[in-house]
XYZ file of C-alpha atoms in Angstrom:
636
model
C 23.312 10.079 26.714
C 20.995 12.369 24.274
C 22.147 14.450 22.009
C 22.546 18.051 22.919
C 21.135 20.097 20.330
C 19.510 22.936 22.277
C 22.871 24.615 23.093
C 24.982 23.652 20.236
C 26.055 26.576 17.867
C 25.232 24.435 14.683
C 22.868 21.579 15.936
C 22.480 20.529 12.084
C 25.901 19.815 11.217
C 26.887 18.230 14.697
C 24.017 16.205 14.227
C 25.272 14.777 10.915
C 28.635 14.326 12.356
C 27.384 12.362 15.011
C 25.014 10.166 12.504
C 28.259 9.790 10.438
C 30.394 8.572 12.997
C 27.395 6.392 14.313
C 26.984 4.685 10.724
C 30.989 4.257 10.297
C 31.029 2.423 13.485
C 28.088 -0.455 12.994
C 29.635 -0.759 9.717
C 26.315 0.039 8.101
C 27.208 3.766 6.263
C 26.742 4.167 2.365
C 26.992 6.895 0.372
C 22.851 6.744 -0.284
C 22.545 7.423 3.766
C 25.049 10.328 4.005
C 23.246 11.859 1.200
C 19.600 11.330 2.590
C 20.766 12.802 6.113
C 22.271 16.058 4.092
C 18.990 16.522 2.674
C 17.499 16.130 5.869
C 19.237 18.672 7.468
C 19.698 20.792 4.833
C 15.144 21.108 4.866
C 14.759 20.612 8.303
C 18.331 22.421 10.232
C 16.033 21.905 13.595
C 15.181 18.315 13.622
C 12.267 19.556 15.382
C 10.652 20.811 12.645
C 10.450 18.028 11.287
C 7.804 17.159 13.705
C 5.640 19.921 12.853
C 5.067 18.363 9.287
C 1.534 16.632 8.536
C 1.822 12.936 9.017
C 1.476 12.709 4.944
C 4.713 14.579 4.483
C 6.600 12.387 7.409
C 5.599 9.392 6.541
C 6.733 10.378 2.929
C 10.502 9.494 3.794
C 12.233 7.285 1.885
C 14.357 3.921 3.062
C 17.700 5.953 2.741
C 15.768 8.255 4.810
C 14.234 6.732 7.712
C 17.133 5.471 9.395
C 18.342 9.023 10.213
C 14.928 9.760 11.875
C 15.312 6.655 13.731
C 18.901 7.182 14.874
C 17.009 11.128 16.262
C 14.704 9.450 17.103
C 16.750 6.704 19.730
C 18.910 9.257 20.848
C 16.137 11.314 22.200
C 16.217 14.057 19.481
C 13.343 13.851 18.001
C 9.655 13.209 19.819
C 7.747 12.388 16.449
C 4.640 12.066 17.650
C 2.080 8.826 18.431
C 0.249 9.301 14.953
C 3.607 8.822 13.408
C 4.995 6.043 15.802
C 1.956 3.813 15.382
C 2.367 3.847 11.457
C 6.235 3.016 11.649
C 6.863 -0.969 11.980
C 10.199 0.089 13.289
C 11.795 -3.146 12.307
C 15.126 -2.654 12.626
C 14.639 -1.305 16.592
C 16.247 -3.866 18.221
C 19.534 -3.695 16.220
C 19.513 -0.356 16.315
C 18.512 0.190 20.330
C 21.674 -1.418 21.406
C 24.182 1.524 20.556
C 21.548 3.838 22.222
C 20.613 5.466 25.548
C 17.321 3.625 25.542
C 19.364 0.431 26.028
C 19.664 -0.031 29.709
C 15.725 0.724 29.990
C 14.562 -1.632 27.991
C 16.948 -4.309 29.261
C 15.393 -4.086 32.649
C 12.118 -4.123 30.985
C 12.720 -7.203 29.398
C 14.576 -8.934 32.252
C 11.230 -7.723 34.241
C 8.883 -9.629 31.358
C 11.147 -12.503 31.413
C 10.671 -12.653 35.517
C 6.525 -12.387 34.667
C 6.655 -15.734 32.861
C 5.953 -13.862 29.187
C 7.432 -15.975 25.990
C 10.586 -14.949 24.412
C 8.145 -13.874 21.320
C 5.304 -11.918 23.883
C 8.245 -9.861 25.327
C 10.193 -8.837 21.858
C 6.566 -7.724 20.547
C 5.240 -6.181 24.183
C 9.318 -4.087 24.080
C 9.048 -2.916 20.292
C 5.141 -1.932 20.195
C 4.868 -0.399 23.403
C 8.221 0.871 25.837
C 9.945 1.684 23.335
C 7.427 4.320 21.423
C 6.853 5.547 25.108
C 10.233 6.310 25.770
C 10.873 7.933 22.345
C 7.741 9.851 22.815
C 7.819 11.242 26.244
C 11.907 11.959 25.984
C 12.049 10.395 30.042
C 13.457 7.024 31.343
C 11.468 4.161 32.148
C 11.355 5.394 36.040
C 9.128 8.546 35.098
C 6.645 6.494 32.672
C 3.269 7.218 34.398
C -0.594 5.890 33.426
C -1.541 8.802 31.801
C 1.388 8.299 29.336
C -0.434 4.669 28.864
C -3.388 6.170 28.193
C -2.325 8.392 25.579
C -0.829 5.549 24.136
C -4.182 3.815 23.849
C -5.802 6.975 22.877
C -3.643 7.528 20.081
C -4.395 3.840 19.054
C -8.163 4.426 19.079
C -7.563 7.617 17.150
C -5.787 5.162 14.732
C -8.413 2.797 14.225
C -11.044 5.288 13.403
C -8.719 7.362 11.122
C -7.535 4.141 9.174
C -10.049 1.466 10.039
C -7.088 -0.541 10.959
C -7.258 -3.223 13.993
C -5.612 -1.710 17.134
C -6.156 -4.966 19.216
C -2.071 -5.896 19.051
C -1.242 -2.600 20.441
C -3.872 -2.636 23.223
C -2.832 -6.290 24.788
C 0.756 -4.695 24.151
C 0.212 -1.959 26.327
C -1.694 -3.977 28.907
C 1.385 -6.206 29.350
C 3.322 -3.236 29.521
C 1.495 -2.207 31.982
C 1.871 -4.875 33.729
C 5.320 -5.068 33.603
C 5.652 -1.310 35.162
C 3.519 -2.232 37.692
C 5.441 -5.318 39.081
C 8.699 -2.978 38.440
C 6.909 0.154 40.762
C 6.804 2.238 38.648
C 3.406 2.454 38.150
C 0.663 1.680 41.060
C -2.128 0.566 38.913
C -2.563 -2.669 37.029
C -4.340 -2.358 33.351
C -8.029 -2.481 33.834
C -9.615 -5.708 32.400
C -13.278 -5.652 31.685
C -15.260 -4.466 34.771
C -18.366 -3.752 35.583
C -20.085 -1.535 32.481
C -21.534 1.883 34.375
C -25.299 1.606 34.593
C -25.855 4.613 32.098
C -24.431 2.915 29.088
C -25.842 -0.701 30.144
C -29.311 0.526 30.721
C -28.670 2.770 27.428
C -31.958 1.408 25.376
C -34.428 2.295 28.185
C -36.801 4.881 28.248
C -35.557 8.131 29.999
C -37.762 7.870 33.115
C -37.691 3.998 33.541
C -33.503 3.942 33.185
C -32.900 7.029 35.887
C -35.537 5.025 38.504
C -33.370 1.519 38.331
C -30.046 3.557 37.831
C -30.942 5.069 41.077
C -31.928 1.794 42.818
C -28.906 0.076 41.355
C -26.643 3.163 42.855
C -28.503 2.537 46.189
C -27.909 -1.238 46.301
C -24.340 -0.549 45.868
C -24.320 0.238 49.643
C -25.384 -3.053 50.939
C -25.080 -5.572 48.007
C -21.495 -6.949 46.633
C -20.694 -5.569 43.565
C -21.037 -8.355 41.236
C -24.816 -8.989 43.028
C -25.417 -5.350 41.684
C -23.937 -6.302 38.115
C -26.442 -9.205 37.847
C -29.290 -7.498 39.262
C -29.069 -4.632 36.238
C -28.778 -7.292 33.648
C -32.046 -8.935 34.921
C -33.511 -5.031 35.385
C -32.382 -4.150 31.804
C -34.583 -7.280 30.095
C -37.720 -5.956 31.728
C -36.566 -2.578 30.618
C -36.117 -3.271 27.188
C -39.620 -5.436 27.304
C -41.393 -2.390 28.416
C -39.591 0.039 25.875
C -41.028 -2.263 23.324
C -44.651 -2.908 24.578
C -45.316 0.436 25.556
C -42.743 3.418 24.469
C -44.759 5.996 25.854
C -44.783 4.996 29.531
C -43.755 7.669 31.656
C -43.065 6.192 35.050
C -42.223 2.924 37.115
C -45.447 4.353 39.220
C -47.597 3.685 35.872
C -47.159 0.079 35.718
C -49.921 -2.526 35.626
C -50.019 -5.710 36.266
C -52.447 -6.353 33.002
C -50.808 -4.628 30.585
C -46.802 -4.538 31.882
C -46.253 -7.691 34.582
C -48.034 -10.564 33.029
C -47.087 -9.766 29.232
C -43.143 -9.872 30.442
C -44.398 -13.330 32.987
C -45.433 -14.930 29.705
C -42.615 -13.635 27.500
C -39.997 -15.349 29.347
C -41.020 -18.968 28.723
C -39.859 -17.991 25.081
C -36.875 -15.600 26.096
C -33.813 -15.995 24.290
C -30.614 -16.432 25.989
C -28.149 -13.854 24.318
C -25.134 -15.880 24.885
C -25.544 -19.959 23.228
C -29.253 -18.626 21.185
C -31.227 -21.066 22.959
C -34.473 -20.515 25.651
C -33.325 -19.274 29.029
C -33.313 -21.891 31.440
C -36.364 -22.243 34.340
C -33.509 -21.110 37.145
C -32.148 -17.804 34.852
C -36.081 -17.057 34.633
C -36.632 -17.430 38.167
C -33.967 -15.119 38.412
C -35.635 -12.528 36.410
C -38.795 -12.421 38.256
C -37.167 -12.433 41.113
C -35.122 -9.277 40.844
C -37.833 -7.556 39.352
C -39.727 -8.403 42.455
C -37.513 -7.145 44.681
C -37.391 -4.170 42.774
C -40.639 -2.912 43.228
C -41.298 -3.955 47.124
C -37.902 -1.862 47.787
C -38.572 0.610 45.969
C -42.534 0.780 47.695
C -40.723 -0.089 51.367
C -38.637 3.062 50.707
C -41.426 5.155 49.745
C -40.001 6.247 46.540
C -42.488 8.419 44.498
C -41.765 6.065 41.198
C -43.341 2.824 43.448
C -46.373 1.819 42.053
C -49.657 2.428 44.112
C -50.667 -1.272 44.214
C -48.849 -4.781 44.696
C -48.361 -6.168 40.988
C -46.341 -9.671 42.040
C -46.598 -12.181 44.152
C -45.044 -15.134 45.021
C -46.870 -17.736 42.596
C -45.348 -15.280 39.506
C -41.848 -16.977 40.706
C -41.251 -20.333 38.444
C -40.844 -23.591 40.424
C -37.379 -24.217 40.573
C -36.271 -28.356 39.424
C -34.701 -29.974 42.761
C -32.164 -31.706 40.783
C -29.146 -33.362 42.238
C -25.794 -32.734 42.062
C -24.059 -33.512 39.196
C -20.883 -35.432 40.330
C -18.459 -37.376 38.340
C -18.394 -41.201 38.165
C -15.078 -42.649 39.452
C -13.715 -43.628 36.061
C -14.357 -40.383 34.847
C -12.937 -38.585 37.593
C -10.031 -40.858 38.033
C -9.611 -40.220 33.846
C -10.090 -36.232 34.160
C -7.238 -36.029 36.683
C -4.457 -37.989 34.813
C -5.369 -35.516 31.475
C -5.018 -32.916 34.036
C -1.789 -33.972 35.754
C -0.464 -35.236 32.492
C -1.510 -32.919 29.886
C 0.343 -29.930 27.557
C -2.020 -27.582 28.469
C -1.930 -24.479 30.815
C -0.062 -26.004 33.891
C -1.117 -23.143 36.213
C -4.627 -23.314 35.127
C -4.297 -27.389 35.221
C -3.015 -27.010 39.068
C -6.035 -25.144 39.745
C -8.549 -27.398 38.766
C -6.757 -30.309 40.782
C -6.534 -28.163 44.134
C -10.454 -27.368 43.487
C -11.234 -30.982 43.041
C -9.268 -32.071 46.428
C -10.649 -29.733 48.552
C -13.850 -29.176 46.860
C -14.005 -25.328 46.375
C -15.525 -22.859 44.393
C -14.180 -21.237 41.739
C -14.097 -18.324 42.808
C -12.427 -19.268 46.488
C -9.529 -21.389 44.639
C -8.738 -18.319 42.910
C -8.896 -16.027 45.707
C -6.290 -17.927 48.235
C -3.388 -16.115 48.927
C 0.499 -17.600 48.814
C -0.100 -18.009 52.902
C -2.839 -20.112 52.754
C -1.099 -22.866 54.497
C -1.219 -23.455 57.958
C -0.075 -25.543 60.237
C -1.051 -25.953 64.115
C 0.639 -28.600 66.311
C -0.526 -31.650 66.458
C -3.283 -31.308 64.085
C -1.574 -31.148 60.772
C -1.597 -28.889 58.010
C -4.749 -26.272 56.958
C -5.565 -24.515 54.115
C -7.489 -21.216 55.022
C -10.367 -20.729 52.566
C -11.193 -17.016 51.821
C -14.345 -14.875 51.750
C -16.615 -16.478 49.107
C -20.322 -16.713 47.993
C -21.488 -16.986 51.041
C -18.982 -14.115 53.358
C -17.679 -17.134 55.216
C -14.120 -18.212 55.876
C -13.361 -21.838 57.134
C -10.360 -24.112 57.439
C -9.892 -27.547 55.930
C -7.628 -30.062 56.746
C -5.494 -30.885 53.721
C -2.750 -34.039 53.483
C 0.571 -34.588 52.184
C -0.142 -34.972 48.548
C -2.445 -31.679 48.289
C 0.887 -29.751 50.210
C 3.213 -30.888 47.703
C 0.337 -29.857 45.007
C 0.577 -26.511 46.365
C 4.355 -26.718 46.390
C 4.184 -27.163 43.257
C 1.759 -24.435 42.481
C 3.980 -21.706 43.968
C 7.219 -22.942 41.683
C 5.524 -22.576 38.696
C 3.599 -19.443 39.314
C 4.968 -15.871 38.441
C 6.220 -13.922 41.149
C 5.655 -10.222 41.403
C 4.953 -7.179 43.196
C 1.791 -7.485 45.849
C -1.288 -7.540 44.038
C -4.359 -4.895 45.030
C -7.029 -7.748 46.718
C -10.290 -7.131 44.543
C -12.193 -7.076 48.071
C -9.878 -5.143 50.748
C -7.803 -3.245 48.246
C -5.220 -4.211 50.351
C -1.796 -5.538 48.285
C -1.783 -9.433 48.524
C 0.293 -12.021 47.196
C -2.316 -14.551 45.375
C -1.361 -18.392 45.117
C -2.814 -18.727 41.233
C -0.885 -15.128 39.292
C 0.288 -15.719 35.647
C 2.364 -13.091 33.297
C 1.700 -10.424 36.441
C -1.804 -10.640 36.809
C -4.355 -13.280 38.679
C -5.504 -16.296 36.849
C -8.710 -16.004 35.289
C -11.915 -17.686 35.721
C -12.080 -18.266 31.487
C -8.516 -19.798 31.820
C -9.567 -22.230 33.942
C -12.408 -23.166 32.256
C -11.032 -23.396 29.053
C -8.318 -25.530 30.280
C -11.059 -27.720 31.666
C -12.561 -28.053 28.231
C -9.220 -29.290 26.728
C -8.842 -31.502 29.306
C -12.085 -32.952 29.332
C -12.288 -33.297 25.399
C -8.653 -35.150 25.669
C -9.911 -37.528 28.201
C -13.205 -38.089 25.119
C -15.609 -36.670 27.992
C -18.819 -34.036 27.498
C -18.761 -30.366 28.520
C -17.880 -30.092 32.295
C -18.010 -27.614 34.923
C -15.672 -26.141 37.265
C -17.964 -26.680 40.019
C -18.590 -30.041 38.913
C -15.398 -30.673 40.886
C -17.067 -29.710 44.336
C -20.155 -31.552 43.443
C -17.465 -34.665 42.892
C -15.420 -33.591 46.230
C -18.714 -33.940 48.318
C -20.195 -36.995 47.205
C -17.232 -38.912 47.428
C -17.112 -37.736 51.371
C -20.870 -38.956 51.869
C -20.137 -42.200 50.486
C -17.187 -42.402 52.904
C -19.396 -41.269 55.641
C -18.699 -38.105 56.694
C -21.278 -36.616 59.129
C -23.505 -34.075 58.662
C -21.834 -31.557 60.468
C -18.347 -32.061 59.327
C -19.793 -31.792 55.434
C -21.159 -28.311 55.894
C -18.204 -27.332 57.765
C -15.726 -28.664 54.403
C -18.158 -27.403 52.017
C -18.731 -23.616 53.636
C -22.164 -24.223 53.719
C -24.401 -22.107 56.209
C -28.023 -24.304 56.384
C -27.846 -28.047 56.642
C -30.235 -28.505 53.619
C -27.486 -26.890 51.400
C -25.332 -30.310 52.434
C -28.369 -32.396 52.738
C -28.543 -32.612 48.948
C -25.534 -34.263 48.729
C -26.781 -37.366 51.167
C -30.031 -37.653 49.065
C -27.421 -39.088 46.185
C -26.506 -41.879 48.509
C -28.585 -42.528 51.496
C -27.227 -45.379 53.302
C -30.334 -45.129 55.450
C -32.141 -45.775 52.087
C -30.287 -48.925 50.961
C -29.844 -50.464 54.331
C -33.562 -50.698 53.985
C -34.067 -51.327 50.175
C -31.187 -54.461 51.363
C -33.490 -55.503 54.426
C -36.527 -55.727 52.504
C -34.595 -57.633 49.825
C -33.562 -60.239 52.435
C -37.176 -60.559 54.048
C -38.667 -61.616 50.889
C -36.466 -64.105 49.765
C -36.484 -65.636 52.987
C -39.785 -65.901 52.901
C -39.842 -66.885 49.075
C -37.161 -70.198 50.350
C -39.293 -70.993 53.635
C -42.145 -73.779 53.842
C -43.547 -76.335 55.763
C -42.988 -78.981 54.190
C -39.531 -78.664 53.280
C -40.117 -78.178 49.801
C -39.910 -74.803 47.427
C -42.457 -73.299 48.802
C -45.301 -70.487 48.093
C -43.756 -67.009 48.505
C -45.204 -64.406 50.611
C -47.499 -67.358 51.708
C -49.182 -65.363 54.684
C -49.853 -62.486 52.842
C -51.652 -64.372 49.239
C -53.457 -66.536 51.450
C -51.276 -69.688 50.036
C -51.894 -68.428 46.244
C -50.544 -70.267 43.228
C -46.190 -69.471 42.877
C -47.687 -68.106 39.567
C -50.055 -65.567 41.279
C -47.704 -63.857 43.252
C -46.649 -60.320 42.482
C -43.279 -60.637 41.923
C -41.119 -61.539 38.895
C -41.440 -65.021 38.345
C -39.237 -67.797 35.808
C -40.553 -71.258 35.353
C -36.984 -72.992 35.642
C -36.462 -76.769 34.403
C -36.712 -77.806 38.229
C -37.801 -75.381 39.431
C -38.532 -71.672 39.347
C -37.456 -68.412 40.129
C -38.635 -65.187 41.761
C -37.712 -61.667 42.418
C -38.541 -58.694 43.905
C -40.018 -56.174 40.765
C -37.366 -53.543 42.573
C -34.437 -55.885 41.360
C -35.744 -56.003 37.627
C -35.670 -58.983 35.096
C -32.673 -61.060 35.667
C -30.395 -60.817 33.207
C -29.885 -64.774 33.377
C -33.283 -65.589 33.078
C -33.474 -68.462 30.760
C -30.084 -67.987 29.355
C -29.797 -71.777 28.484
C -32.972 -72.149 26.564
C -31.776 -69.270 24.355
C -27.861 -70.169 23.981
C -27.061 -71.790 20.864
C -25.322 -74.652 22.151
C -28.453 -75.998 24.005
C -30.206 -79.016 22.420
C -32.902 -81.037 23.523
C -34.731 -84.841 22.628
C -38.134 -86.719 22.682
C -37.728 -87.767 26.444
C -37.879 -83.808 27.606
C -40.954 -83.017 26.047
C -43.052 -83.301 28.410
C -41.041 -80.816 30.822
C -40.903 -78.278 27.851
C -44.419 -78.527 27.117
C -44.925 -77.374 30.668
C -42.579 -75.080 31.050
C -44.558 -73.452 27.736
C -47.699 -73.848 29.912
C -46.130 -71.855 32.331
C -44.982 -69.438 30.061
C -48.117 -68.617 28.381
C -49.598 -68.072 32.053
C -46.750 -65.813 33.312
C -46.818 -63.606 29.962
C -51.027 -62.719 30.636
C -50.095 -62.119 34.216
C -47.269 -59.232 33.669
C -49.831 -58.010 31.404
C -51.982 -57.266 33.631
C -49.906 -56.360 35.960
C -48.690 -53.326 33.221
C -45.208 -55.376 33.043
C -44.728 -54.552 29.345
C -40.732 -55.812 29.355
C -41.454 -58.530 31.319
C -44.566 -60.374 29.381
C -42.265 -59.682 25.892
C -39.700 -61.765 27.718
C -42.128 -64.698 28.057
C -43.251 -64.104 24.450
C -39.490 -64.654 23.612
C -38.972 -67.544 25.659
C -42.240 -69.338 24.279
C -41.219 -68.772 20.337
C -37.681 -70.340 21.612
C -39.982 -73.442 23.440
C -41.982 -73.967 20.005
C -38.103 -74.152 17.973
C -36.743 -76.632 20.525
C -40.085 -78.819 20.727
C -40.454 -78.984 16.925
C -36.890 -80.002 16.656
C -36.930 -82.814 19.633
C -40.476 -83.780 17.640
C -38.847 -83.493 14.297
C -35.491 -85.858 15.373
């Protein structure tokens, strides 16, 4: 219970008792306290006044000193004040909070932290830095902490920084986990903000005055029909044309002004040397796209709407749009996908985010959808297995996938080791929900699981990888088992059959069932002659042209000789035996060395011709080898 001091007809000397008492039993009272708390209340009979002091003159109190404040200060006597709590380490706090009514709230705030999944060493800092300077400072029990007392908090930490120039950082994350703590507890209904969007007015700061209120406006009106994050990106790519025009021409006065001369194909040409502000290297061809793109769709909405800023003529058109790369999909080899998963399942890294990147490569989602499923995600129907449902993602689709028995006890897994926790608000309904991936009280983060990715992937001695990598991986491991069409785009979430169609052009079996049925065709006809012997190849189509005429690639062999399709490449055996050490030769096979140098010489001028660079060298090699082995059979 606090100290009554209001009431008491000497508040000073009942005080002191009490202190006396309190040092007698811890076994901690000297004679250089009891003097220091005389003093005290001998200056300062109100305790309160105390408080009134400059922060000079209260942080001026000596080490005989201080614990008296503190003991006022635990038994909710004095409320010193943020300024002063911020510059006390209060080191002795958790000795000292055990004989004191703050004890049983900061129990159940630690038991709470403990619950959340926070370290022994996260939850001693989080208690000292943060609950415990709120409860001293407000005078109320944990159950009547509110945000705004939070935010105080913080406030009084920014004040701190800029008086001192000292770091603040510690006490911020403090007060986020604290926050998060209360919030899993009830007692507060908000979670600590972290990041967000920036608002427009301080993101599109640089512009000039009548450019920045024209896109603020648009980007306030795209709000209505565009998700949030579509309206984030479109004011970055908005703000690099703004800045481009507050440096060409600081004295435009109006969207309506621009021209296509002076404005549109200045900022065109400046983007093939554009800067990317986050690895200092040229924006890529897509992220430029993306640029013209929403600048584009800037001014035809704003000219569709009739907005007076819209300029009076058409200044883009579709050829001012880069040509995008069709690239494929960048999947992972088997070894390396087989190597990823056991650094993955094996590794001292972040389990949680570890578990996430092994769901998202079994079921090949996005990012953003593994992160999103909720602790129900499971379903089962009868007869037809288990399903995981797949939320709202890029595309405002859900689906259902069927999942097996080792991706159930995956997920089994997953909800042991996350933190449990009150219901969460759902970034899209704002409706609680209980998410599958939470850590420490809050959702697991995108840059988590990336950065666990990069561990892992350095571990297993592999280059930078992806997230969505993963998918990429996930779907091209289903085309080569020969999923359909239709059941791809329905696994994948994907809305046009060209989005899954990029996937088949990494292994078309229609492709190499031909490439294969060629293949056969020509050697057959290579092997097949009249009269029995090794024949001419492609006889009916060279008109029964010398074996050393034909386009293909072509080995004089000692009895015989070889050919292949130029689509197979040089054998890797050609000639192997002329060229191994261990082969020797004598007088009585010159004659069939001599020709087979003949031949040689003939095949060599024939891939040159034919532009067969790699090929005629291998020739040249084989006839220096010919000239060794004939001088030697000549020279024994």
């Amino acid at each position: 219970m606090p100290l009554a001091i209001a009431s008491a007809p000497n508040p000073s000397n009942d005080l002191h008792i009490a202190y006396l008492d309190y040092l007698q039993q811890t076994g901690r009272g000297n004679a250089a306290y009891s003097w220091a708390a005389r003093v005290f209340f001998g200056r300062w009979p109100d305790p309160r006044g105390w408080v009134a002091e400059s922060l000079e003159t209260r942080l001026s109190a000596g080490s005989s000193t201080r614990p008296i404040i503190t003991f006022l200060m635990l038994h909710r006597v004095l409320q010193p004040g943020y300024d002063y709590l911020l510059e006390r380490k209060l080191s002795s706090i958790w000795r000292e909070i055990k004989d004191s009514p703050l004890r049983p709230d900061l129990d159940r705030f630690m038991t709470a932290a403990a619950e959340l999944g926070f370290t022994e060493r996260v939850r001693f800092a989080t208690g000292s830095q943060v609950p415990v300077r709120l409860l001293i400072q407000t005078g109320r029990s944990l159950d009547r902490i509110t945000v705004a007392d939070l935010d105080e908090f913080r406030a009084a930490c920014q004040e701190r920084e800029t008086r001192t120039g000292k770091g603040n950082k510690h006490y911020l994350a403090a007060a986020s986990n604290a926050q998060r703590v209360l919030f899993h507890l009830g007692i507060v209904d908000e979670l600590p903000r972290s990041g967000g969007p920036v608002p427009f007015t301080q993101r599109l700061s640089g512009l000039q005055p009548p450019i920045r209120e024209t896109m603020i406006a648009y980007l306030e009106r795209k709000r209505a029909t565009c998700q949030p994050k579509t309206v984030s990106a479109i004011a970055t790519r908005l703000k690099h044309f703004g800045v481009f025009l507050a440096d060409i021409d600081p004295e435009l006065g109006s969207i309506a002004e621009l021209d296509r001369r002076k404005h549109i194909e200045p900022y065109l040409t400046s983007l093939v040397d554009a800067i990317s502000a986050k690895n200092n290297e040229l924006i890529t061809v897509a992220d430029r796209s993306r640029r013209v793109l929403a600048l584009m769709g800037f001014l035809t909405d704003i000219t569709e709407w009739g907005w007076p800023q819209a300029p009076p003529r058409k200044l883009m058109f579709r050829d001012d749009v880069p040509k995008l790369p069709h690239t494929l999909p960048r999947y992972l080899p088997v070894d390396i996908d087989r190597r990823l998963t056991e650094v993955l399942t094996e590794g001292p890294g972040n389990e949680l985010a570890a578990t996430t990147l092994r769901l998202q490569r079994a079921c090949g989602l996005r990012i953003g959808e593994v992160l999103d499923l909720e602790l129900d995600c499971v379903h089962e129907v009868p007869d037809h297995g288990h399903w995981l449902k797949i939320p709202l993602g890029k595309l405002e689709t859900e689906r259902m996938i069927p999942i097996d028995d080792d991706i159930l006890d995956l997920i089994d897994h997953i909800t042991a080791i996350r933190s449990h926790g009150r219901p969460m608000p759902h970034p899209r309904y704002r409706r609680p929900a209980q998410f599958l991936f939470t850590h420490h009280g809050r959702r697991l983060s995108q840059s988590a699981v990336r950065h666990e990715l990069n561990r892992a992937a350095q571990a297993a001695g592999l280059d930078h990888l992806t997230p969505h990598q993963l998918r990429h991986t996930y779907a091209t491991a289903l085309v080569n088992a020969g999923v359909s069409l239709q059941a791809l785009m329905a696994l994948l979430g994907h809305v046009s059959a060209e989005m899954s169609l990029r996937y088949g052009r990494l292994f078309d079996t229609t492709v190499r069932a031909e490439y294969e049925r060629g293949l056969d065709l020509a050697k057959q006809q290579a092997r097949t002659s009249t009269t029995g012997r090794i024949g001419l190849p492609l006889a009916d189509i060279t008109g029964g042209a010398d074996w050393k005429d034909t386009p293909l690639l072509k080995s004089r062999l000692a009895g015989g000789f070889c050919l292949r399709a130029p689509a197979q490449d040089a054998c890797p055996y050609a000639n192997i035996c002329e060229h191994c050490p261990s082969f020797h030769t004598e007088a009585s096979s010159l004659p069939i060395l001599a020709a087979q140098r003949v031949d040689a010489e003939a095949l060599a001028r024939d891939a040159e011709q034919r532009g067969w660079i790699t090929e005629a060298q291998r020739h040249q090699r084989l006839i220096a080898r010919l000239d060794t082995l004939i001088n030697e059979a000549q020279a024994g």
